[in-house]
Every structure is written in structure tokens, then in C-alpha cells.
Short mmCIF file of C-alpha atoms in Angstrom, two decimals:
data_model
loop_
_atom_site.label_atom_id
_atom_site.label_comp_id
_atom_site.label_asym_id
_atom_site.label_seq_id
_atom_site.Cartn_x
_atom_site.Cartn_y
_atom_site.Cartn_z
CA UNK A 962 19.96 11.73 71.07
CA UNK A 963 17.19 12.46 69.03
CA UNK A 964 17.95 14.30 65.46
CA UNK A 965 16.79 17.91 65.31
CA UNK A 966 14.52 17.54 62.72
CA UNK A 967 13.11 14.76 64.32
CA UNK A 968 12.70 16.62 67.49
CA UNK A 969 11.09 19.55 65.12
CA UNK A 970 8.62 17.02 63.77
CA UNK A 971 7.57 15.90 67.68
CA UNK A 972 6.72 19.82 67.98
CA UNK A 973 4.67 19.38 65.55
CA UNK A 974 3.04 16.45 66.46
CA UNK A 975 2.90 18.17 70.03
CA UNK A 976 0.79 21.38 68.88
CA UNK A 977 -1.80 18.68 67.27
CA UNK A 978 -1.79 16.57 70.65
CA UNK A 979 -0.79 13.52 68.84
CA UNK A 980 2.25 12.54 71.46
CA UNK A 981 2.98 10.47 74.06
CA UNK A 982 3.86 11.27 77.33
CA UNK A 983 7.10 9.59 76.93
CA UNK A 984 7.81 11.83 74.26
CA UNK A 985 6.37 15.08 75.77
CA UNK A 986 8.92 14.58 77.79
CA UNK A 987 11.64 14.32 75.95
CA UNK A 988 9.90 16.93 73.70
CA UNK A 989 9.54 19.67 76.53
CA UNK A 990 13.23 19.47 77.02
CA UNK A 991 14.04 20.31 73.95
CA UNK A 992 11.82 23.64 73.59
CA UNK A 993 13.59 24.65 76.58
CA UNK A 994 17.01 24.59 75.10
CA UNK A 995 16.20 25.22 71.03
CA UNK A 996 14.68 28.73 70.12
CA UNK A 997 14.08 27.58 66.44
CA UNK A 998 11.40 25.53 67.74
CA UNK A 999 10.40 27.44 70.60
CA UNK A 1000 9.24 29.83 67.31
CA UNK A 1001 7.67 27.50 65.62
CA UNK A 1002 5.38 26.89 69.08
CA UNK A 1003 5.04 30.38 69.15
CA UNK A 1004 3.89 31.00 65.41
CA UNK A 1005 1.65 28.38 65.38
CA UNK A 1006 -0.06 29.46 68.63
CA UNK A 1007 -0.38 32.91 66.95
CA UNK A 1008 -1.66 31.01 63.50
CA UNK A 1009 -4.31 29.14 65.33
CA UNK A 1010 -5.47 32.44 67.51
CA UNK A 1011 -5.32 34.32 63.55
CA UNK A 1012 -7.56 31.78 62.18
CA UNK A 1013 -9.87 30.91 65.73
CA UNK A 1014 -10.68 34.81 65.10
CA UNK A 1015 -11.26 34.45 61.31
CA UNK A 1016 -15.06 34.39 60.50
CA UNK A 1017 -16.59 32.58 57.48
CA UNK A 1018 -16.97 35.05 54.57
CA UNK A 1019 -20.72 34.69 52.70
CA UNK A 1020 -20.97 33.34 49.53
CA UNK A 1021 -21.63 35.93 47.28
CA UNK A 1022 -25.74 35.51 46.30
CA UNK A 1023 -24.64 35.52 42.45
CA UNK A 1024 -22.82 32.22 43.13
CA UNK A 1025 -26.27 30.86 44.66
CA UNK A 1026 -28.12 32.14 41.98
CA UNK A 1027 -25.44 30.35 39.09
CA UNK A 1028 -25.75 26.76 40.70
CA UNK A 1029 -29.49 27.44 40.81
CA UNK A 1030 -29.23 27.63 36.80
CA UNK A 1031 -26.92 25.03 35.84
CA UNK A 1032 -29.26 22.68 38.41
CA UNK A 1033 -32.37 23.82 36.64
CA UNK A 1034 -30.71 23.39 33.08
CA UNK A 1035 -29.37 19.72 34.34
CA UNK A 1036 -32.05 18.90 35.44
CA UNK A 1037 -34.58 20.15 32.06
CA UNK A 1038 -31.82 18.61 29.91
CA UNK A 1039 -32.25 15.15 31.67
CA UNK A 1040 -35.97 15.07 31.42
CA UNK A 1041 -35.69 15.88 27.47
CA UNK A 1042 -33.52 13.25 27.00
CA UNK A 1043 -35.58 10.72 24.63
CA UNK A 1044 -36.20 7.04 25.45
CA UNK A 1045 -34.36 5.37 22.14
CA UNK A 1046 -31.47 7.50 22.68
CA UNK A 1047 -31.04 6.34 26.26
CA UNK A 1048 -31.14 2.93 25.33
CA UNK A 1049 -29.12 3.24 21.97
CA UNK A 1050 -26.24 5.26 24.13
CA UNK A 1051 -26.64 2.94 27.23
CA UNK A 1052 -23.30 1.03 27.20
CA UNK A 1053 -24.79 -2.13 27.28
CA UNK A 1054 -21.88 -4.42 27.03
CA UNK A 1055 -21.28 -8.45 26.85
CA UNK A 1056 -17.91 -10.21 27.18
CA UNK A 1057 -16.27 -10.98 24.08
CA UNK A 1058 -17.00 -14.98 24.39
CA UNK A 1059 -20.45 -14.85 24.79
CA UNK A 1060 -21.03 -12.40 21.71
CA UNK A 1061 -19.17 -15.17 20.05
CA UNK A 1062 -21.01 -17.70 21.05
CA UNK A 1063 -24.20 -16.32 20.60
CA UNK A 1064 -22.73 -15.59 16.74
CA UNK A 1065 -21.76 -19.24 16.03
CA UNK A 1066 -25.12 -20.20 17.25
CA UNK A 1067 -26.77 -18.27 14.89
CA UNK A 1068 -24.80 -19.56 12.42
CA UNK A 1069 -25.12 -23.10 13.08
CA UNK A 1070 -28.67 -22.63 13.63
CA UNK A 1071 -29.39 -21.03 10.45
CA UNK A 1072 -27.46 -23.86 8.43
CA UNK A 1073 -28.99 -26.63 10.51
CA UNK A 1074 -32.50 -25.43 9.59
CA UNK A 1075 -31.89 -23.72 5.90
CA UNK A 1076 -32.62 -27.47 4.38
CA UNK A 1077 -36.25 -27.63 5.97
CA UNK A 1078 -36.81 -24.05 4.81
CA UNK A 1079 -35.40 -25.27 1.59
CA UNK A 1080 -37.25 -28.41 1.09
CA UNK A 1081 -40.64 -26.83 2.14
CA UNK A 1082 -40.42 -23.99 -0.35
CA UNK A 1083 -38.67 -25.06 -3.49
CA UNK A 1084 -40.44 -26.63 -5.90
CA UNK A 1085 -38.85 -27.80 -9.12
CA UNK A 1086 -41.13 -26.40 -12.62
CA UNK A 1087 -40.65 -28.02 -15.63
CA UNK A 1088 -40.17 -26.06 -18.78
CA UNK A 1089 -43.43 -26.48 -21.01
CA UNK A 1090 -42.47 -28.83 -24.08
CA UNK A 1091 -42.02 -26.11 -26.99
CA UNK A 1092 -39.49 -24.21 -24.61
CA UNK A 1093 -37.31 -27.15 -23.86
CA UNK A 1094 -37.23 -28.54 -27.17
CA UNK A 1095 -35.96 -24.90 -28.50
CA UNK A 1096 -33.29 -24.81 -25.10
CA UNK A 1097 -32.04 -28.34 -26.43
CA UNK A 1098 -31.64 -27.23 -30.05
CA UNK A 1099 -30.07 -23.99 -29.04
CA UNK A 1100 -27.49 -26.44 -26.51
CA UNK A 1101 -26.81 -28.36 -29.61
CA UNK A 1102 -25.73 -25.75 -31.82
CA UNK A 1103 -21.85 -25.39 -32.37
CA UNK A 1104 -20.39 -22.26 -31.41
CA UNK B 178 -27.93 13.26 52.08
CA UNK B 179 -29.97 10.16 51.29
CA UNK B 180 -33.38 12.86 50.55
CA UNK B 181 -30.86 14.56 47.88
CA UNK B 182 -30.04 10.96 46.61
CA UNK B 183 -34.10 11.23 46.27
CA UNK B 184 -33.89 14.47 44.11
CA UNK B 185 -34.93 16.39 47.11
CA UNK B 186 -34.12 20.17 46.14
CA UNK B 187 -34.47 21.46 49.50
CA UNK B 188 -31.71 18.87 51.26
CA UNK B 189 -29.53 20.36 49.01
CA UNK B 190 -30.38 23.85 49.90
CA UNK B 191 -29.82 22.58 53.33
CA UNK B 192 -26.34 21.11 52.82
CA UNK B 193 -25.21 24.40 50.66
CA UNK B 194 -26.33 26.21 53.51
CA UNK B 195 -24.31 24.27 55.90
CA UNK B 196 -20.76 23.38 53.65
CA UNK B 197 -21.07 26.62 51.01
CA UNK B 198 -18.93 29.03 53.41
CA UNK B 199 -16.40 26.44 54.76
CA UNK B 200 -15.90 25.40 50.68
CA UNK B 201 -15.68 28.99 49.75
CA UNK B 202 -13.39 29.49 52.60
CA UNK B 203 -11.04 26.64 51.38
CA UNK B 204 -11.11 27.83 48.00
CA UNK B 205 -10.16 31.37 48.60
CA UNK B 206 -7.12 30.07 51.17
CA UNK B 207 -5.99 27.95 48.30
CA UNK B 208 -6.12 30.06 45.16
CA UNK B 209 -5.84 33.70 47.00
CA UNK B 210 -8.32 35.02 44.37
CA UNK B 211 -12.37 35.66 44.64
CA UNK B 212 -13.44 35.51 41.37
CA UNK B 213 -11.55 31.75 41.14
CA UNK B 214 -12.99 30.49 44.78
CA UNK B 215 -16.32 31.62 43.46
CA UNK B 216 -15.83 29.28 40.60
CA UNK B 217 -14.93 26.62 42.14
CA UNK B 218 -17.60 27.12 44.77
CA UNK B 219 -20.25 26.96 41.86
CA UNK B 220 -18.35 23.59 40.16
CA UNK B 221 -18.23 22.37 43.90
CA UNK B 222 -21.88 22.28 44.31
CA UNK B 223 -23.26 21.22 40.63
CA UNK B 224 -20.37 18.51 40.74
CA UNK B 225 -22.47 17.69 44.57
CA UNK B 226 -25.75 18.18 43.22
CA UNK B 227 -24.85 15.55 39.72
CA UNK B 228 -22.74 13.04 41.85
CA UNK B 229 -23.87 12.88 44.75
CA UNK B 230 -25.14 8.73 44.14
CA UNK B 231 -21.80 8.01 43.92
CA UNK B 232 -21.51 8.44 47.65
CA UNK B 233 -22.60 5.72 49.23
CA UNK B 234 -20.98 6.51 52.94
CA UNK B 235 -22.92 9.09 54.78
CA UNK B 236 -20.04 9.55 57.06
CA UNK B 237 -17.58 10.58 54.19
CA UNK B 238 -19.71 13.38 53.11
CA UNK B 239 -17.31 16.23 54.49
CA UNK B 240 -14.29 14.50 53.28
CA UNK B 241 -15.84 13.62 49.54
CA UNK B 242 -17.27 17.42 49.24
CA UNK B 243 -13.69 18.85 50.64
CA UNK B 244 -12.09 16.05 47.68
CA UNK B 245 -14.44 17.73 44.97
CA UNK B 246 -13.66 21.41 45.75
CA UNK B 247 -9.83 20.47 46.13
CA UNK B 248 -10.05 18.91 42.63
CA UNK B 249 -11.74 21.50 41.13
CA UNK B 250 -9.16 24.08 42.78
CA UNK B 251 -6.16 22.21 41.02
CA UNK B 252 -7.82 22.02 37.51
CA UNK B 253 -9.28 25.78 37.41
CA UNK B 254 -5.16 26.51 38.45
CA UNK B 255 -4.01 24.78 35.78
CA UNK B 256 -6.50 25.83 33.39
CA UNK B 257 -5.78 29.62 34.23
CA UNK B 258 -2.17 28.80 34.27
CA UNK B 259 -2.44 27.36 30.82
CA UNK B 260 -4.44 30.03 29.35
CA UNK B 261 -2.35 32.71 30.98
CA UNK B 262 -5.08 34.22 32.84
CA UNK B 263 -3.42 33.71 36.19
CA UNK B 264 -0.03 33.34 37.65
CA UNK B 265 -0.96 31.21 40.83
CA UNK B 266 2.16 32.41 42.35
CA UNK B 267 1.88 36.10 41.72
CA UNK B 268 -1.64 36.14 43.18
CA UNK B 269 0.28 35.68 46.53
CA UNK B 270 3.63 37.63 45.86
CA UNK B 271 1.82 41.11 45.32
CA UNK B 272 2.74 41.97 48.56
CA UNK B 273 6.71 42.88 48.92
CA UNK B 274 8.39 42.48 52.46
CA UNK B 275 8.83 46.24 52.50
CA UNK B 276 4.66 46.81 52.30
CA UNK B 277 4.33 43.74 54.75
CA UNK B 278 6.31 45.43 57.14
CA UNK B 279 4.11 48.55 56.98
CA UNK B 280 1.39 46.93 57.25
CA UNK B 281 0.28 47.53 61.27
CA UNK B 282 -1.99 44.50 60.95
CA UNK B 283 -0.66 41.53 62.63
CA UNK B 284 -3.63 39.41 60.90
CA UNK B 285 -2.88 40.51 57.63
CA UNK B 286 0.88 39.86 58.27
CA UNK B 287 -0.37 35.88 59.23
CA UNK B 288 -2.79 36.05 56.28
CA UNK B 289 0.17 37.01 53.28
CA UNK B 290 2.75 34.63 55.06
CA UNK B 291 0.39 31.94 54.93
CA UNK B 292 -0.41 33.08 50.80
CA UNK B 293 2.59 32.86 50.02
CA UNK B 294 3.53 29.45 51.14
CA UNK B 295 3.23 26.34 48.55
CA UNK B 296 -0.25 25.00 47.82
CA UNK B 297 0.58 21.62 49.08
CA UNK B 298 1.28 23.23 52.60
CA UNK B 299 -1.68 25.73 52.59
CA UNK B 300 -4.39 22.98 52.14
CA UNK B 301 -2.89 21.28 54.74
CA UNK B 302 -2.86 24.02 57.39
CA UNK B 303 -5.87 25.24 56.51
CA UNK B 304 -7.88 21.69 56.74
CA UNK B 305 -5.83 21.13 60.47
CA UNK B 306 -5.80 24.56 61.54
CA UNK B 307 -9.03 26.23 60.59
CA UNK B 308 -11.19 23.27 59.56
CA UNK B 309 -10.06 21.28 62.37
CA UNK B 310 -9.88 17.77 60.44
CA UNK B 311 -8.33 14.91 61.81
CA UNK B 312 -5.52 13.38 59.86
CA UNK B 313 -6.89 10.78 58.65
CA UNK B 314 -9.70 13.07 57.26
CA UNK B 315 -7.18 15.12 55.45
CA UNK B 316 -5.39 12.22 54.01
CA UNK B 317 -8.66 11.05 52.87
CA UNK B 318 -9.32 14.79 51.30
CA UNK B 319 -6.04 15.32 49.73
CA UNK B 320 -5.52 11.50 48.53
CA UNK B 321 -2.25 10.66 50.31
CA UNK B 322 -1.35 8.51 53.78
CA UNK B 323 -1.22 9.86 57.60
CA UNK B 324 2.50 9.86 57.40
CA UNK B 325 2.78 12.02 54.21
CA UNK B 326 0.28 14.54 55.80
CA UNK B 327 2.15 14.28 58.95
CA UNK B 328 5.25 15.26 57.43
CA UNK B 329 3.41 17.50 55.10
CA UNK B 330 2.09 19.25 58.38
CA UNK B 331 5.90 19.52 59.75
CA UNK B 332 6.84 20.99 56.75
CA UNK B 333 4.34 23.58 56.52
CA UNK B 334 4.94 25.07 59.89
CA UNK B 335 8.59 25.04 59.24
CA UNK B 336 7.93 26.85 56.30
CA UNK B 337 5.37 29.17 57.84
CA UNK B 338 7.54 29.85 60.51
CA UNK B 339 10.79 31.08 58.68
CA UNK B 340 8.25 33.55 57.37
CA UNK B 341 6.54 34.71 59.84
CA UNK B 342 9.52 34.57 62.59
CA UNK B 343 10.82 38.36 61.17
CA UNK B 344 7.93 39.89 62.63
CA UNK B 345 7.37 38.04 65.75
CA UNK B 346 10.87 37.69 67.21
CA UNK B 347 11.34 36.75 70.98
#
């Protein structure tokens, strides 16, 4: 023997049409004994009639006329929007290893060619005679 | 819904024409006030109107519109719950038994019993009883399983019926 809640939850599964025949069965027998869920038939029938009768209320026009505006504002506000700022905001995003392997690279790159930057730019001046003799006389000097 | 993917203003005139009542509808069943469901009607369709590419199932539309309002519902509640404009709860329980019962109306007796049951249970009923939704539609709407809005369902009419049974006695 089924539970009564059980049964109850059949009834309710009954007044959707989601039930078996096997169960319809066993269903029907118990409305015919249990008033509790004979009522529970009977509201439902009477909720279902309620809201079969119920008509679709209109959507006051203000309503309309609000999303009308905040479309038309979304819509202006988008088109304003400037290029850069799209592109600085854009959440343009790569995984952590690659930004630090792009870094290193850089890195290495920039040491691995500094000496032929270095080597084609620097050129060594020699200090003209007078100058160097006064630098070496000044060096000589005790403190 | 793939022309108002397109920017098409006039398929969304179209689909507010078609979904704006049935959302209004669902919105005043659930909150029990006007001025809220009107709200939420108007965050409904922007939130439609801003989102709709992230729909990419035609077939969901109904379900993913019904999902929007019912979100919006919950966090205009708690926002005029938190601000104090609005105790959900009394918005149903202005009507005493003693006015219900003098009340010759049997609709409006259906209409405050159903007000004044929890919101869980109203959306529920109102999505299988008025909207007609399968279950798995209203699973999909309120973000739960078959089984939970099965028993949700049960629970409901039990509810509804210990209310309403007073007035409707064999």
C-alpha cells in the first residue's frame, strides 16, 4: 500500500496527465475513498477554469515608451563609444607562460644584439695632448 | 530572433508584441504589485534587447525570456526588501479571511489564495497552470530538475488547496 503522500503526489501528476495507466488505476481508487484529495482535484479543476478565464492584462504604453528610451540611449551610447577606448578596455588577455616567454625573449634578444649596437656606435676619442698631460699631473698629485 | 541578432528594431517590436503581456502577466502573479511587474517588464525587455546574442538556441527563446523576467523579479524583491520599500509578504496578506469571505467573487477568492502562497509555489503554478509549460520548460525557467518541479508542483496544490478548501467545501 502506497503512502498517502505518495498517492497525493500521483493526483498531482494525474491533473498534469503525466501517469500511467497502471497507476490511474491505482490512483482512481484512491480519490474514491480519500476526500483530502478528492479537494485537491476539485481546487485545481476550479484553479485551471479561474485562470482558462483570466485574460492577458496590456502593458501599460508608459512601459513601451521607457524601453523605447533606454534602447535609444543604449544604443547612442554604443555608437559614441571611441575606437582607442574599445581597444584599450578590450580584455585582451594571454596566458601567463607565453607573456613570459615573450619577456625572456626580449630580454635575451636585446643582450644578444646590444654588442653589435655597441661595437657599431662607440668610438673611443682620445684626449688632445695638453688635456691629458694636465689629467696625469692632476692623478699624480697626493691627496 | 536571428533579424534582432541583426539589430533589426522592428523584430523586436514584434517579439514585445508577442511575449510583453505573458511577461507582465508573470510578473504581476509573482510580486502582486503593478508598479514592480512594470519594472521588471521594462528590465525584461532592455535585458532582451542587450543580450539577446547570447542566445544561440532559437528554440529556448520562451524559456531564456521567462529566466530573465524571473531573475529580475527576485532581485527587484530583494532590492525593495532591502531598502524597505516593500514587504513582499504584506503585498499579499492585505486581505484578512474575514474580507475574503465577503468577498462574493469566487475569482477573486482563487486570485488572493493563490497571492498568498510562497513565491517558489506561485511561479510554478502559474508557468503549469496558466502558461501551460511543460516541465521540463519550467525546470529550465526556474533553474532546478523535473523532479524538484514535480514535487514543487505537489506542494503547491497542497498548499493551495488547504487555502482554498474553506470556501469550496463538498
Amino acid at each position: 500500500m502506497m503512502e498517502h503522500w505518495r498517492l497525493q503526489e500521483q493526483v498531482s501528476l494525474l491533473i498534469d496527465g503525466l501517469i500511467n495507466d497502471d497507476d490511474s488505476i491505482i490512483v482512481f481508487a484512491h480519490l474514491a475513498e480519500c476526500r483530502e484529495c478528492r479537494n485537491m482535484m476539485k481546487v485545481m479543476k476550479r484553479v485551471r477554469s479561474h485562470w482558462s478565464e483570466e485574460r492577458l492584462l496590456r502593458v501599460p504604453r508608459s512601459v513601451e515608451q521607457r524601453i523605447a528610451t533606454s534602447i535609444s540611449e543604449n544604443r547612442v551610447a554604443s555608437e559614441r563609444k571611441p575606437l582607442h577606448t574599445t581597444l584599450w578596455f578590450s580584455n585582451v588577455s594571454i596566458p601567463l607562460p607565453a607573456a613570459a616567454s615573450i619577456l625572456l625573449l626580449i630580454i635575451f634578444s636585446s643582450l644578444l644584439l646590444s654588442p653589435f649596437v655597441a661595437g657599431g656606435q662607440s668610438q673611443t676619442r682620445e684626449l688632445p695632448p695638453e688635456l691629458n698631460h694636465g689629467v696625469s699631473r692632476f692623478l699624480q698629485q697626493p691627496f | 530572433m536571428h533579424a534582432l541578432q541583426l539589430g533589426d528594431r522592428e523584430a523586436f517590436d514584434a517579439l514585445y508584441r508577442r511575449y510583453s503581456e505573458h511577461i507582465y502577466a508573470f510578473c504581476l502573479k509573482l510580486t502582486g504589485a503593478h508598479s514592480l511587474a512594470e519594472d521588471v517588464t521594462h528590465d525584461t525587455f532592455v535585458s532582451l534587447y542587450r543580450n539577446i546574442d547570447e542566445l544561440h538556441d532559437a528554440n529556448r527563446f520562451h524559456s531564456w525570456l521567462f529566466t530573465i523576467a524571473r531573475n529580475n523579479i527576485y532581485n527587484q524583491l530583494r532590492h525593495s526588501r532591502r531598502n524597505g520599500f516593500l514587504d513582499v509578504e504584506s503585498v499579499w496578506d492585505d486581505e484578512t479571511p474575514f474580507s475574503l469571505v465577503e468577498q462574493a467573487d469566487a475569482k477573486e477568492i482563487v486570485s488572493n489564495c493563490i497571492g498568498k502562497l510562497k513565491i517558489e509555489y506561485r511561479e510554478v503554478l502559474f508557468l503549469r497552470e496558466f502558461e501551460q509549460r511543460s516541465y521540463e520548460e519550467i525546470a529550465d525557467i526556474t533553474g532546478t530538475t523535473q523532479s524538484s518541479v514535480k514535487s514543487r508542483l505537489f506542494k503547491a496544490r497542497r498548499a493551495l488547496t488547504e487555502k482554498l478548501i474553506p470556501y469550496f467545501k463538498e
